[in-house]
Coordinates of C-alpha atoms in Angstrom, one line a residue:
X157 CA -8.6 -9.6 7.9
X158 CA -5.6 -11.1 7.5
X159 CA -2.5 -9.2 6.5
X160 CA -2.1 -11.4 2.9
X161 CA -5.8 -9.6 1.8
X162 CA -4.2 -5.6 2.7
X163 CA -1.6 -6.6 0.2
X164 CA -4.4 -7.6 -2.5
X165 CA -5.5 -4.2 -1.9
X166 CA -1.8 -2.6 -2.3
X167 CA -1.4 -4.7 -5.4
X168 CA -4.6 -3.6 -6.9
X169 CA -3.8 0.1 -6.5
X170 CA 0.1 -0.2 -7.2
X171 CA -0.4 0.4 -10.7
X172 CA -1.8 3.6 -10.1
X173 CA 1.5 4.7 -8.0
X174 CA 3.3 3.9 -11.0
X175 CA 1.1 6.0 -13.6
X176 CA 1.0 9.0 -11.3
X177 CA 5.2 9.0 -11.5
X178 CA 4.8 8.9 -15.3
X179 CA 2.1 11.8 -14.9
X180 CA 3.9 14.3 -12.4
X181 CA 7.4 13.5 -13.2
X182 CA 9.1 16.9 -14.3
X183 CA 10.4 17.4 -17.7
X184 CA 9.1 19.0 -20.7
X185 CA 7.2 16.2 -21.6
X186 CA 5.1 16.6 -18.4
X187 CA 1.2 16.1 -18.8
X188 CA -0.9 18.9 -18.9
X189 CA -3.3 17.7 -16.2
X190 CA -6.2 20.2 -17.4
X191 CA -6.1 18.5 -20.6
X192 CA -6.8 15.0 -19.6
X193 CA -9.1 13.8 -22.5
X194 CA -6.3 11.6 -24.2
X195 CA -4.2 10.2 -21.4
X196 CA -3.6 6.9 -22.8
X197 CA -2.3 8.6 -26.3
X198 CA -0.2 11.0 -23.9
X199 CA 1.3 7.8 -22.0
X200 CA 2.2 6.0 -25.3
X201 CA 4.6 9.1 -26.4
X202 CA 6.4 9.8 -22.9
X203 CA 9.9 8.6 -22.6
X204 CA 12.4 7.7 -20.6
X205 CA 11.5 7.1 -17.0
X206 CA 8.0 8.4 -17.6
X207 CA 7.8 5.6 -20.5
X208 CA 9.4 2.8 -18.0
X209 CA 7.2 4.0 -15.7
X210 CA 4.2 3.6 -17.6
X211 CA 5.2 0.2 -18.8
X212 CA 5.7 -0.9 -14.7
X213 CA 1.9 0.0 -14.6
X214 CA 1.1 -2.2 -17.1
X215 CA 2.9 -4.8 -15.7
X216 CA 1.3 -4.5 -12.6
X217 CA -1.6 -5.3 -13.9
X218 CA -0.9 -8.6 -15.7
X219 CA 1.0 -10.0 -12.3
X220 CA -1.8 -8.7 -10.1
X221 CA -4.6 -11.3 -11.1
X222 CA -2.3 -14.7 -10.3
X223 CA -0.9 -13.0 -7.2
X224 CA -4.8 -12.0 -6.1
X225 CA -6.0 -15.8 -6.8
X226 CA -3.2 -17.4 -5.3
X227 CA -4.0 -15.5 -1.7
X228 CA -7.8 -16.0 -2.1
X229 CA -7.0 -20.2 -3.3
X230 CA -4.5 -20.3 -0.2
X231 CA -6.2 -19.2 1.8
X232 CA -9.9 -20.8 1.1
X233 CA -7.9 -24.0 0.7
X234 CA -6.6 -23.7 5.0
X235 CA -3.3 -22.6 3.9
X236 CA -0.9 -21.5 6.9
X237 CA -1.7 -17.9 7.1
X238 CA 1.3 -17.2 8.1
X239 CA 3.0 -18.4 5.4
X240 CA 0.4 -16.7 3.1
X241 CA 1.2 -13.4 4.6
X242 CA 5.1 -13.8 4.5
X243 CA 4.8 -14.4 0.7
X244 CA 2.3 -11.4 0.2
X245 CA 4.1 -9.3 1.9
X246 CA 7.6 -10.3 0.0
X247 CA 5.2 -9.8 -3.4
X248 CA 4.3 -6.5 -2.7
X249 CA 7.6 -5.6 -1.8
X250 CA 9.6 -7.3 -4.5
X251 CA 7.0 -5.4 -7.0
X252 CA 7.6 -1.9 -5.2
X253 CA 11.1 -2.7 -5.9
X254 CA 10.3 -3.9 -9.2
X255 CA 8.7 -0.7 -10.3
X256 CA 11.9 1.1 -8.6
X257 CA 13.8 -0.8 -11.0
X258 CA 11.6 -0.1 -14.1
X259 CA 11.5 3.3 -13.6
X260 CA 15.4 3.9 -12.8
X261 CA 16.2 1.8 -15.7
X262 CA 18.2 -0.9 -14.0
X263 CA 17.0 -3.9 -16.2
X264 CA 19.0 -6.8 -15.0
X265 CA 17.7 -6.3 -11.2
X266 CA 14.1 -5.8 -12.5
X267 CA 14.5 -9.3 -13.8
X268 CA 15.7 -10.9 -10.7
X269 CA 12.7 -8.7 -8.8
X270 CA 10.4 -9.9 -11.2
X271 CA 11.2 -13.3 -10.7
X272 CA 11.5 -13.2 -7.2
X273 CA 7.9 -11.6 -7.4
X274 CA 6.3 -14.6 -9.7
X275 CA 8.1 -17.1 -7.2
X276 CA 6.0 -15.9 -4.2
X277 CA 2.7 -16.0 -6.6
X278 CA 4.0 -19.8 -7.7
X279 CA 4.3 -20.5 -3.8
X280 CA 0.8 -18.9 -2.5
X281 CA -0.2 -22.1 -5.2
X282 CA 1.7 -24.2 -3.1
X283 CA 0.5 -23.3 0.0
X284 CA -2.7 -24.0 -1.2
X285 CA -1.5 -27.7 -2.7
X286 CA 0.2 -28.2 0.7
X287 CA -3.5 -26.9 2.5

């Protein structure tokens, strides 16, 4: 299996890592893990880093479909596996950085990293077009 496919798997579960941070981060708003009946309602009422981790989770769900499609389409079209792997790894690294920027409230850096990750997704489609 090519490295880019592993990146798709990592990207698929990245939202889980961000929401886990939101649930397990310390503070007075920490979720009572014994009471997991309404986790979405609980997440909506969080604040600060926990709320931003939740938002990073939501944005990760939004970014994932185009990335996964880009990898699959680039491979199926016969694109350069080396280029596909580079853009896929870079996407994952940038999305991890994006989550860190979001959680630590670095808004400008977060936007720049978001653009970089989005450019990687676009690049995957360009690799497919060049095929």
